Amino acid sequence: MYENGIGVRVDLGKAIEYYQKGAVRNNPLCLYKIGKMWQTGSTYVDGGKADGMKAFEFYDKSMNANCKEAQWEIGLIYEHGGIFIGVKGEIFVNLVD
């Protein structure tokens, strides 16, 4: 809602606040969204620093809660042996041997 401005003004700070609350409750979509923010380096997680391992951890939790988007991301990570991070996915981080 806040991320896309559905019925309200776009407010990414408010969106991440709700995603974090949902993640504490193991909400699959919230876990996935936080993982995506870690992957792209959203300014709302650690000042904009992308972190492939943290993205993987959130995707893994989301996948285990049956989120199909996270299952896709985890599949790509294993297929490529790592994860592309950054706003444009310009940096590759090896995660899988």
Coordinates of C-alpha atoms in Angstrom, one line a residue, residues 6-77:
I6 CA -2.4 2.6 -3.3
G7 CA -5.0 4.8 -1.6
V8 CA -2.2 6.8 0.1
R9 CA 0.8 8.8 -0.8
V10 CA 4.0 6.7 -1.5
D11 CA 5.9 6.5 1.8
L12 CA 8.8 4.0 1.6
G13 CA 9.7 4.6 5.3
K14 CA 6.2 3.6 6.3
A15 CA 6.3 0.6 4.0
I16 CA 9.5 -0.8 5.5
E17 CA 8.1 -0.1 9.0
Y18 CA 5.1 -2.4 8.2
Y19 CA 7.3 -4.9 6.3
Q20 CA 9.5 -5.2 9.4
K21 CA 6.5 -5.7 11.7
G22 CA 5.2 -8.4 9.3
A23 CA 8.6 -10.0 9.1
V24 CA 8.7 -10.4 12.9
R25 CA 5.5 -12.4 12.5
N26 CA 7.0 -14.5 9.7
N27 CA 4.8 -13.0 7.0
P28 CA 6.2 -14.5 3.7
L29 CA 5.6 -11.3 1.6
C30 CA 7.1 -9.0 4.2
L31 CA 10.2 -11.2 4.5
Y32 CA 10.5 -11.3 0.7
K33 CA 10.2 -7.5 0.4
I34 CA 12.9 -6.9 3.0
G35 CA 15.1 -9.4 1.2
K36 CA 14.6 -7.4 -2.0
M37 CA 15.5 -4.2 -0.2
W38 CA 18.7 -5.8 1.0
Q39 CA 19.5 -7.0 -2.5
T40 CA 19.0 -3.6 -4.2
G41 CA 20.4 -1.5 -1.4
S42 CA 17.3 0.4 -0.3
T43 CA 18.1 3.5 1.7
Y44 CA 15.8 2.1 4.4
V45 CA 18.0 -0.8 5.3
D46 CA 21.5 0.0 6.6
G47 CA 21.7 3.3 4.9
G48 CA 21.4 1.9 1.3
K49 CA 24.2 -0.7 1.5
A50 CA 23.2 -3.8 -0.5
D51 CA 24.0 -7.1 1.2
G52 CA 23.7 -10.3 -0.7
M53 CA 23.9 -12.6 2.4
K54 CA 21.2 -10.7 4.2
A55 CA 19.0 -10.8 1.1
F56 CA 19.5 -14.5 0.9
E57 CA 18.6 -15.0 4.6
F58 CA 15.3 -13.1 4.1
Y59 CA 14.6 -14.9 0.9
D60 CA 15.3 -18.2 2.6
K61 CA 12.9 -17.5 5.5
S62 CA 10.3 -16.3 3.0
M63 CA 10.7 -19.4 0.8
N64 CA 10.2 -21.6 3.8
A65 CA 7.0 -19.8 4.5
N66 CA 5.9 -20.7 0.9
C67 CA 6.4 -17.4 -0.9
K68 CA 6.7 -18.2 -4.6
E69 CA 8.7 -15.1 -5.4
A70 CA 11.3 -16.0 -2.8
Q71 CA 11.4 -19.6 -4.2
W72 CA 12.2 -18.0 -7.6
E73 CA 15.0 -15.8 -6.1
I74 CA 16.5 -18.8 -4.2
G75 CA 16.4 -20.8 -7.4
L76 CA 18.3 -18.1 -9.3
I77 CA 20.9 -17.9 -6.5

